Short mmCIF file of N, CA and C in Angstrom, two decimals:
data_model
loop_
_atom_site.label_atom_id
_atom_site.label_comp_id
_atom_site.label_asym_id
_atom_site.label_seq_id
_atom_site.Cartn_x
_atom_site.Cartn_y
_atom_site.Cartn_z
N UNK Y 1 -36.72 15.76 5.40
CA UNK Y 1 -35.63 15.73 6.37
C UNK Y 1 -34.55 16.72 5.96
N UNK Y 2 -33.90 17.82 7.29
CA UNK Y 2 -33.12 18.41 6.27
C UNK Y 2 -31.95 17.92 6.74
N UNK Y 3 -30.55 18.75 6.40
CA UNK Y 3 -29.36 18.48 6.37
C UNK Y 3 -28.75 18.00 8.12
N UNK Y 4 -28.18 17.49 7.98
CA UNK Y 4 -27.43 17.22 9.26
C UNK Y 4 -26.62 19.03 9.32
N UNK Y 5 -26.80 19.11 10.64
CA UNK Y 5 -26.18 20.33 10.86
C UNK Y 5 -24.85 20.00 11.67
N UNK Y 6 -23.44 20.18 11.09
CA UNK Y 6 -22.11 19.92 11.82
C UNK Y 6 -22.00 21.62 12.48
N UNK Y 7 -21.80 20.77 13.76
CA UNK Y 7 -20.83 21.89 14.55
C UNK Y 7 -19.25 22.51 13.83
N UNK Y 8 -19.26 23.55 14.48
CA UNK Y 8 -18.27 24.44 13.97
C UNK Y 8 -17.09 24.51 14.99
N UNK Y 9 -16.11 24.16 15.43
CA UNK Y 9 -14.94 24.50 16.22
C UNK Y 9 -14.13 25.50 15.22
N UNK Y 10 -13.23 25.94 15.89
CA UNK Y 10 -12.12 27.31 15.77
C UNK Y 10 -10.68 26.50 16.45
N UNK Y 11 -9.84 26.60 15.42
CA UNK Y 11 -8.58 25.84 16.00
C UNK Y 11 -7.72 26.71 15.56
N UNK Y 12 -6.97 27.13 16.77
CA UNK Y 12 -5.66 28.25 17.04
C UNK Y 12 -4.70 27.78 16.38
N UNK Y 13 -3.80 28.22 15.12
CA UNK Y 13 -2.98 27.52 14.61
C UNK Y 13 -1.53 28.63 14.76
N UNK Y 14 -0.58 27.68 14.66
CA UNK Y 14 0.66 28.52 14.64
C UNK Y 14 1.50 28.07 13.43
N UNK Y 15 1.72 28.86 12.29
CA UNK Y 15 2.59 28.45 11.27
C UNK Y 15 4.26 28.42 11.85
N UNK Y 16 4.72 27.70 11.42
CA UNK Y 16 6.46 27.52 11.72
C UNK Y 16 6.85 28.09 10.45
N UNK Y 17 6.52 27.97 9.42
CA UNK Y 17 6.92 28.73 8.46
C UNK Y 17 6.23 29.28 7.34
N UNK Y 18 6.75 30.28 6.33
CA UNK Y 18 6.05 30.77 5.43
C UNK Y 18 6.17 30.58 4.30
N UNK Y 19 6.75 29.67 3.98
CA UNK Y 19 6.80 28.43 2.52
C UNK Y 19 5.97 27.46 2.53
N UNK Y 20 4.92 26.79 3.53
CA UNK Y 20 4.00 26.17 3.18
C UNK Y 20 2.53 27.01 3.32
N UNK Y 21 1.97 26.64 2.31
CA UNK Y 21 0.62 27.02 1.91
C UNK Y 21 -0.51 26.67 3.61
N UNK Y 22 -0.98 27.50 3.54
CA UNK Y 22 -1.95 27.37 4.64
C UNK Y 22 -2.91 26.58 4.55
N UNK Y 23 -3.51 26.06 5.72
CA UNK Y 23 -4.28 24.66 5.73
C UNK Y 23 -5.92 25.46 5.37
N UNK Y 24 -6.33 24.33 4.63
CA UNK Y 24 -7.92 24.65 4.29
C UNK Y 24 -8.92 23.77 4.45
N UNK Y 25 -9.62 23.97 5.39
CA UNK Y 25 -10.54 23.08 4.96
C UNK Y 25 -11.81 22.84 3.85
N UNK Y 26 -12.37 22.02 3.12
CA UNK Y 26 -13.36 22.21 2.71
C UNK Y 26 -14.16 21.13 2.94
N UNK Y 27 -15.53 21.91 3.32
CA UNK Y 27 -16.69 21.56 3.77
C UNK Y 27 -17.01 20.83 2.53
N UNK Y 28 -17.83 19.27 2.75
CA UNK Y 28 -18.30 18.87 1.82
C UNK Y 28 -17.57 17.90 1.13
N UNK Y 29 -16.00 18.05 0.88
CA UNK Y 29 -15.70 17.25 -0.07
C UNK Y 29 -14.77 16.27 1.03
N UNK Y 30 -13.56 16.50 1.97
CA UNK Y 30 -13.18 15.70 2.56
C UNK Y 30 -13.48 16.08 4.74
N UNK Y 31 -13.38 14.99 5.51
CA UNK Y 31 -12.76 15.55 6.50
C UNK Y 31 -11.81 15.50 6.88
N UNK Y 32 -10.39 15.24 5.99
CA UNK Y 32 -9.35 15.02 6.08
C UNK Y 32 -8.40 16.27 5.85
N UNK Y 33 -7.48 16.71 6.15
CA UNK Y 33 -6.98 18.12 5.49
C UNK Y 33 -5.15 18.00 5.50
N UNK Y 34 -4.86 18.39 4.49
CA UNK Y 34 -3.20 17.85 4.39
C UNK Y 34 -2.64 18.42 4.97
N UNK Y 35 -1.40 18.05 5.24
CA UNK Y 35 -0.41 18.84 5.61
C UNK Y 35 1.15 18.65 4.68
N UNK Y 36 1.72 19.50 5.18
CA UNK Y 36 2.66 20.03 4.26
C UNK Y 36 4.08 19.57 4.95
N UNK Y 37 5.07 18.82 4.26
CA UNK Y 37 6.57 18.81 4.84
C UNK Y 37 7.04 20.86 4.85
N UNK Y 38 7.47 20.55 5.75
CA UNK Y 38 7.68 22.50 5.75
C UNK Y 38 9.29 22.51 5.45
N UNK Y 39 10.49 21.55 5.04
CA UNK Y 39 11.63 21.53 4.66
C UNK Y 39 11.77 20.74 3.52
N UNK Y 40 12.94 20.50 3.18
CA UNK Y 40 13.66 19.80 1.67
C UNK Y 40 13.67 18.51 2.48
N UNK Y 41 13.58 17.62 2.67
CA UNK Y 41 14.26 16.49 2.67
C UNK Y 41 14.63 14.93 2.09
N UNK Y 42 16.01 14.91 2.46
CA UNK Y 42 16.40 14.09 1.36
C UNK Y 42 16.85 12.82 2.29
N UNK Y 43 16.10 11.22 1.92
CA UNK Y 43 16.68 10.26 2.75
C UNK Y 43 16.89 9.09 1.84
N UNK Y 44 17.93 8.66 2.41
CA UNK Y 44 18.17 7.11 2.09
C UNK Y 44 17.80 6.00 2.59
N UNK Y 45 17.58 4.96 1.28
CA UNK Y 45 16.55 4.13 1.76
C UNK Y 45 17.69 3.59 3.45
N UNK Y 46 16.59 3.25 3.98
CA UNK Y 46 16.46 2.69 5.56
C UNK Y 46 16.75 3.59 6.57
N UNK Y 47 16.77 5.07 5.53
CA UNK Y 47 17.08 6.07 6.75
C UNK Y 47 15.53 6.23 7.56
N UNK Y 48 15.66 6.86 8.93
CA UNK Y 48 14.62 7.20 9.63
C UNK Y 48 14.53 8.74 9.74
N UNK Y 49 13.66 9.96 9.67
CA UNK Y 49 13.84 11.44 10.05
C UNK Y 49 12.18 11.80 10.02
N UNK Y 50 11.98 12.67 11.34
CA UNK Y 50 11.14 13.57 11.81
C UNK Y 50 10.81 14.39 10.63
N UNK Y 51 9.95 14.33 10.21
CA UNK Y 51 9.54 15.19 9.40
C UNK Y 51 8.80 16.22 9.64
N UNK Y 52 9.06 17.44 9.50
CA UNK Y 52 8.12 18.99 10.14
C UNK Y 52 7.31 19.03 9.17
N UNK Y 53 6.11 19.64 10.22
CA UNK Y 53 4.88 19.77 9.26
C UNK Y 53 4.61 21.35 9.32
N UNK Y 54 5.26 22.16 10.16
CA UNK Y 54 5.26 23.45 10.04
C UNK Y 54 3.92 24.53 10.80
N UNK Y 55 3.65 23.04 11.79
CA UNK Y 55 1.94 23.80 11.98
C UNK Y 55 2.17 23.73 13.26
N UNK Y 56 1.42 24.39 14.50
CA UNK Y 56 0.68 23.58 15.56
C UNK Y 56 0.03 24.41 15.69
N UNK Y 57 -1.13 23.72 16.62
CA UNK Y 57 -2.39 24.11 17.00
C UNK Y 57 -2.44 23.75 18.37
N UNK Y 58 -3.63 24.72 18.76
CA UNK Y 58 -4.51 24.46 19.63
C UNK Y 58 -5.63 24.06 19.48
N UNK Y 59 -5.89 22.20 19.78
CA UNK Y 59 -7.50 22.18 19.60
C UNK Y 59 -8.07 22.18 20.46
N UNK Y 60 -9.64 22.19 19.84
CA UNK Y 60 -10.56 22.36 21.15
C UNK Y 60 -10.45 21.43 22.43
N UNK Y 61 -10.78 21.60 23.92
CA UNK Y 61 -10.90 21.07 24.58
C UNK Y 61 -11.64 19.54 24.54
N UNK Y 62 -11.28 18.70 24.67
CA UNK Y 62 -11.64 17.39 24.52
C UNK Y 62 -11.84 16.64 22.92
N UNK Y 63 -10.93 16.63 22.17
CA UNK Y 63 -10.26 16.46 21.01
C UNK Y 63 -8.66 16.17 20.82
N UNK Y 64 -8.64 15.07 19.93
CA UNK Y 64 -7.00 14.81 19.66
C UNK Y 64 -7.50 15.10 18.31
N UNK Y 65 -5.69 14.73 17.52
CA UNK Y 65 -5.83 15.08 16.22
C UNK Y 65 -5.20 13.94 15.52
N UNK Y 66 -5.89 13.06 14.70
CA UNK Y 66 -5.45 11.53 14.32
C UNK Y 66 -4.53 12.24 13.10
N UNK Y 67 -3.12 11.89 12.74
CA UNK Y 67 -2.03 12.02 11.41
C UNK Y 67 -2.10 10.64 10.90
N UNK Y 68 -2.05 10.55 9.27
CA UNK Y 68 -1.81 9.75 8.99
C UNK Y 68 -1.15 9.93 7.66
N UNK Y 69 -0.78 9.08 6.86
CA UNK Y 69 -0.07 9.54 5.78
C UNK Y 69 -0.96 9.49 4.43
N UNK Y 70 -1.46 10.36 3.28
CA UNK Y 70 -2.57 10.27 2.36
C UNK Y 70 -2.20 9.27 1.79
N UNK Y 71 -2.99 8.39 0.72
CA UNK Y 71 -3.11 7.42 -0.11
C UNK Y 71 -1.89 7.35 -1.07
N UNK Y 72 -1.16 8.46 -1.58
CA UNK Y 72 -0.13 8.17 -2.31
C UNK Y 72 1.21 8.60 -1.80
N UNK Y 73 1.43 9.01 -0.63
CA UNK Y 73 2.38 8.66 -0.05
C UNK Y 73 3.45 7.93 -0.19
N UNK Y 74 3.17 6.82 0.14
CA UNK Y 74 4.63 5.37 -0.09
C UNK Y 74 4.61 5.19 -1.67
N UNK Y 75 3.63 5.68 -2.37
CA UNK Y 75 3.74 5.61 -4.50
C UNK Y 75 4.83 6.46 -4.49
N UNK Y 76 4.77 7.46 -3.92
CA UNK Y 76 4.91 8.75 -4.39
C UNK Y 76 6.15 9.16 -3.92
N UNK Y 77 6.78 9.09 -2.31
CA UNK Y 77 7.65 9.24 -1.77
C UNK Y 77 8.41 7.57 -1.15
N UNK Y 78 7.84 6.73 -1.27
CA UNK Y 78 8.81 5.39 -0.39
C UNK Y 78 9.00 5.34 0.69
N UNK Y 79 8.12 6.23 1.40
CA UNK Y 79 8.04 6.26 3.02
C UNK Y 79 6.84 5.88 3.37
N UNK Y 80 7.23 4.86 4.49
CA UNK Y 80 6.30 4.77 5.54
C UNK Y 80 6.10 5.60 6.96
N UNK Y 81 4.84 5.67 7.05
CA UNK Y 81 4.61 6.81 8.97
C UNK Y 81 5.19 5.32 10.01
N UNK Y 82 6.35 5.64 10.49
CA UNK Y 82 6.87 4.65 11.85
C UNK Y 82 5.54 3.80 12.88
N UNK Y 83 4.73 5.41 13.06
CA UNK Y 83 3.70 4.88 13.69
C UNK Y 83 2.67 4.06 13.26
N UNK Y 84 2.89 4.60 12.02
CA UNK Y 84 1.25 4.15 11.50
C UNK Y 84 0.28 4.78 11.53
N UNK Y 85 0.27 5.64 12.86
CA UNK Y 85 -1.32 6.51 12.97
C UNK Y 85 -0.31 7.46 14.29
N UNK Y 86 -0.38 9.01 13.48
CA UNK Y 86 -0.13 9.64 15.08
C UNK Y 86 -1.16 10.57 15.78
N UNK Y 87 -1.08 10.18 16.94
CA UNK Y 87 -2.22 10.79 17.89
C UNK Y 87 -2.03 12.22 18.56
N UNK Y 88 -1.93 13.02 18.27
CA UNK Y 88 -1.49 14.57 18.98
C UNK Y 88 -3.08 14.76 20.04
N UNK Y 89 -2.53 14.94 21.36
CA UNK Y 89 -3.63 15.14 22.09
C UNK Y 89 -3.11 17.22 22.47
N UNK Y 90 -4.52 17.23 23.29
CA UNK Y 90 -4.75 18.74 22.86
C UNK Y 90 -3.85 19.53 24.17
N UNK Y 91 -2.93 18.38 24.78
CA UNK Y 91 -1.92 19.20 25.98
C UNK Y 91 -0.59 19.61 25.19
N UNK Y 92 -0.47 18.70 23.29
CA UNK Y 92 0.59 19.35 22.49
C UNK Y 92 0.44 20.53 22.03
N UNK Y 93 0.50 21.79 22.93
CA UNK Y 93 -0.38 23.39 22.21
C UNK Y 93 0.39 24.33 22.69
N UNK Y 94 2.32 23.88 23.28
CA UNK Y 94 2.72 25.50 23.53
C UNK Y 94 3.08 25.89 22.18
N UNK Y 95 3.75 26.95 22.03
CA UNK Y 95 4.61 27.67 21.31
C UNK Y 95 5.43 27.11 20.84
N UNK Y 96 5.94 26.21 21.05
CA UNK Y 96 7.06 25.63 20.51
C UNK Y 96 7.06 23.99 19.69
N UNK Y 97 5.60 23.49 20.26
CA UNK Y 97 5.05 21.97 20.06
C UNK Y 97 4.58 22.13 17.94
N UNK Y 98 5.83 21.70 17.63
CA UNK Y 98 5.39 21.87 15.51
C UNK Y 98 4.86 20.14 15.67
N UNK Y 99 4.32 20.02 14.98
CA UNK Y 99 3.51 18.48 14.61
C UNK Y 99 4.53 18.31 13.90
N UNK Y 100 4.99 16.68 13.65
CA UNK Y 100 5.95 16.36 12.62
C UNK Y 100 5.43 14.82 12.39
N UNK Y 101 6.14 14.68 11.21
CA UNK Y 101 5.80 12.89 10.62
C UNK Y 101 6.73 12.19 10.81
N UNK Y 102 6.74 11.26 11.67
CA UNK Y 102 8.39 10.58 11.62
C UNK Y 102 8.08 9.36 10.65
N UNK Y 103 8.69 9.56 9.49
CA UNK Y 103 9.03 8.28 8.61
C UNK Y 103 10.28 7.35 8.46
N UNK Y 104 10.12 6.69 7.55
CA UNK Y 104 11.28 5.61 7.17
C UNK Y 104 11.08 5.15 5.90
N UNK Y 105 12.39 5.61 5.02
CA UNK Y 105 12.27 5.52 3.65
C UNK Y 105 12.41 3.63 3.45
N UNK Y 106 11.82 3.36 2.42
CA UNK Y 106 12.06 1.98 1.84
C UNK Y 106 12.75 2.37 0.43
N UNK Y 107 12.77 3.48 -0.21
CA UNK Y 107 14.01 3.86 -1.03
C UNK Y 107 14.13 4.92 -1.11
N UNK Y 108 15.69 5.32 -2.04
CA UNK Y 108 15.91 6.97 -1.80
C UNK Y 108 14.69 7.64 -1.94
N UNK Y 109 15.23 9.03 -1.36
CA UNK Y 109 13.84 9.62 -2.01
C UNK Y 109 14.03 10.77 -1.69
N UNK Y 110 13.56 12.09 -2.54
CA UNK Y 110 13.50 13.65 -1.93
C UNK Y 110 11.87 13.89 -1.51
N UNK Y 111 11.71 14.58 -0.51
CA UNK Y 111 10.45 15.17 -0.52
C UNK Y 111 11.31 16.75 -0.11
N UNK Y 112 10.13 17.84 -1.04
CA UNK Y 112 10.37 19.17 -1.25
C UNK Y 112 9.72 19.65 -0.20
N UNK Y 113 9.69 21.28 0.34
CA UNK Y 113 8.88 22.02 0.84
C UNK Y 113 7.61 22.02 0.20
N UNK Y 114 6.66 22.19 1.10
CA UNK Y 114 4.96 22.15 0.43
C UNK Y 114 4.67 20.67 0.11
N UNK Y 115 5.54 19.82 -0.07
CA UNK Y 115 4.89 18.51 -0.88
C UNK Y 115 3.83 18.08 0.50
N UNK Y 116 2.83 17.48 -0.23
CA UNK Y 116 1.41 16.97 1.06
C UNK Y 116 1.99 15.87 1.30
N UNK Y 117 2.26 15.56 2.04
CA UNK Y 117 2.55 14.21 3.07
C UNK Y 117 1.64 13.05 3.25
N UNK Y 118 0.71 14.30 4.75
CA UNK Y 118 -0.04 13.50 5.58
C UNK Y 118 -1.04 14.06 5.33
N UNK Y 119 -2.43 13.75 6.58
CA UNK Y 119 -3.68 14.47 6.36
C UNK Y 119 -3.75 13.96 7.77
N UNK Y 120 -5.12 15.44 8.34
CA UNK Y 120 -5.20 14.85 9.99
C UNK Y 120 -6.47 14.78 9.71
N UNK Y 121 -7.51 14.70 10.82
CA UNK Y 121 -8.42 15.28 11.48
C UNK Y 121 -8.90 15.39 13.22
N UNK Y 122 -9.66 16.24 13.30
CA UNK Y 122 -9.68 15.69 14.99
C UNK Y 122 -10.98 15.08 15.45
N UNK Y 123 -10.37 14.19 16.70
CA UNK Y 123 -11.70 13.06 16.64
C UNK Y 123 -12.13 13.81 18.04
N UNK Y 124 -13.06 13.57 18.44
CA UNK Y 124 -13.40 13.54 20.19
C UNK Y 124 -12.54 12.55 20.88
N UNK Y 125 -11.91 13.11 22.09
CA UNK Y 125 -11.81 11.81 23.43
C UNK Y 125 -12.55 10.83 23.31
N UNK Y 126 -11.61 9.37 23.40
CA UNK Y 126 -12.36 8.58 24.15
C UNK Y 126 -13.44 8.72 25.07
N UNK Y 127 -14.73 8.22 25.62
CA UNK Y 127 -15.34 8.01 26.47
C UNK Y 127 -14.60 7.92 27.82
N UNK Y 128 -14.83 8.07 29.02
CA UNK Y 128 -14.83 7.64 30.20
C UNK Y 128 -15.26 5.86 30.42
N UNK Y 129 -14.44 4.70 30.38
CA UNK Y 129 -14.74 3.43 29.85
C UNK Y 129 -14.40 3.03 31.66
N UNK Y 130 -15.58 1.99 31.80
CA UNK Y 130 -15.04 0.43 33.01
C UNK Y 130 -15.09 -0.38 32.64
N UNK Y 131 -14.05 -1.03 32.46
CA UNK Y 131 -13.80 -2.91 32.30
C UNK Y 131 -15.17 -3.46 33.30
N UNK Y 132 -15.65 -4.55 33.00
CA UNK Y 132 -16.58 -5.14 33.90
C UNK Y 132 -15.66 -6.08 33.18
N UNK Y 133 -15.37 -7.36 34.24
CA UNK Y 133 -14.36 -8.89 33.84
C UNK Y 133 -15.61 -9.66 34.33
N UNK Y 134 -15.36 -10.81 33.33
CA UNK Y 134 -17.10 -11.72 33.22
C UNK Y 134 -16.02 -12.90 32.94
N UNK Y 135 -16.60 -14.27 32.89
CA UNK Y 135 -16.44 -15.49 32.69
C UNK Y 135 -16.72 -15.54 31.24
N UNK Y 136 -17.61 -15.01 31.02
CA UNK Y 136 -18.12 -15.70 29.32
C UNK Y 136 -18.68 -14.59 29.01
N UNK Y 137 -18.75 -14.46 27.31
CA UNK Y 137 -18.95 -13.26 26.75
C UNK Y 137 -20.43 -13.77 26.04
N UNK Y 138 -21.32 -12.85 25.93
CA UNK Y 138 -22.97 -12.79 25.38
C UNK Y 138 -23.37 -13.58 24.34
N UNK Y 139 -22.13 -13.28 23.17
CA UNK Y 139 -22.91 -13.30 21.93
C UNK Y 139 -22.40 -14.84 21.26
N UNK Y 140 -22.48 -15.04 19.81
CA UNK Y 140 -22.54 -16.32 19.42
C UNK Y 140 -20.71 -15.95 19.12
N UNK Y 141 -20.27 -17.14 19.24
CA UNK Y 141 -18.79 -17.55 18.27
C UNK Y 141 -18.23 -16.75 16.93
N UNK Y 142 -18.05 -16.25 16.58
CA UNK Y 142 -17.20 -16.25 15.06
C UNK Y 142 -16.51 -17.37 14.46
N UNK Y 143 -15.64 -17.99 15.53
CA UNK Y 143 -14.74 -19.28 15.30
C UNK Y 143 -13.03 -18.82 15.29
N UNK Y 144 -13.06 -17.21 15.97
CA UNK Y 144 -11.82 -16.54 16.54
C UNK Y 144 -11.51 -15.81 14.79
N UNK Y 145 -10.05 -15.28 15.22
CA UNK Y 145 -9.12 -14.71 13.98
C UNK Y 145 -8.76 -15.65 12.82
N UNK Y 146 -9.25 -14.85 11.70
CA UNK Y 146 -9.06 -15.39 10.49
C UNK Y 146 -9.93 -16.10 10.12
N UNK Y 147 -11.44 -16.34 10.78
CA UNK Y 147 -12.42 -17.39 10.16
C UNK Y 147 -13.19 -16.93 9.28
N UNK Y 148 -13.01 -15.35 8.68
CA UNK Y 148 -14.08 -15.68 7.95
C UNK Y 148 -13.37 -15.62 6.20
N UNK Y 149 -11.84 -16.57 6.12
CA UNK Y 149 -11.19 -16.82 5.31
C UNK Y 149 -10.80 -16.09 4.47
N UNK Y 150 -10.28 -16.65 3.37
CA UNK Y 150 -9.81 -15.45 2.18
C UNK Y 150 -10.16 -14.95 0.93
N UNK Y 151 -11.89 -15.67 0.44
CA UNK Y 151 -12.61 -14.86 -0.32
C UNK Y 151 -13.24 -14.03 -0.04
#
């Protein structure tokens, strides 16, 4: 059997600035790829601020681009992503559309230019989905949320 063969897309990028390091991907080790705060910033805990990531793109037609914040993040800086998960769909692509992280510190904290933040990738669109509404659903019970306890 040989290798799974991944398709290749081409994504139009626009740097906002020239103090963060350019995005790379590498094949093989993640599909995740960082991104960079592209300013100094400095917040206090319970402050809230947009954070620039210094990039935008154009992705391919029928693709968003999931943000989220990497694993050491809140260790590292004391911020949480507001959202939780941000979704950039592919109509965010003029000239002027920079991707940013909006956080919220849980204590002081500086983050520098270049420091890695977040990490994206892009997923495909949703499907084209129809609700069908039924009386009763197919399969067996679980016993709802939280049954299958806490070991």
């Amino acid at each position: 059997m040989g290798e799974r063969q991944k398709r290749v897309e081409t994504i139009r990028i626009k740097y906002f600035s020239d103090k963060i390091d350019k995005l790379t991907y590498i094949d093989g080790k993640s599909d995740w790829i960082d991104l960079r705060a592209a300013e100094d910033v400095t917040l206090k805990q319970g402050e809230f601020r947009l954070i620039p990531l210094g990039v935008g793109m154009e992705l391919p037609r029928g693709y968003e681009a999931h943000v989220v914040p990497r694993s050491s993040t809140f260790k590292n800086y004391g911020i949480i992503q507001t959202n939780h998960q941000g979704v950039i769909d592919s109509s965010y692509c003029g000239d002027n559309d920079q991707w940013f992280m909006p956080v919220y510190a849980l204590r002081d904290t500086q983050i520098h230019i270049n420091d890695r933040i977040c990490q994206f990738r892009i997923m495909e669109n949703q499907p084209k989905i129809v609700f069908d509404e039924v009386e009763h659903l197919k399969h067996e019970d679980r016993g709802g949320h939280g049954s299958t306890g806490k070991q």
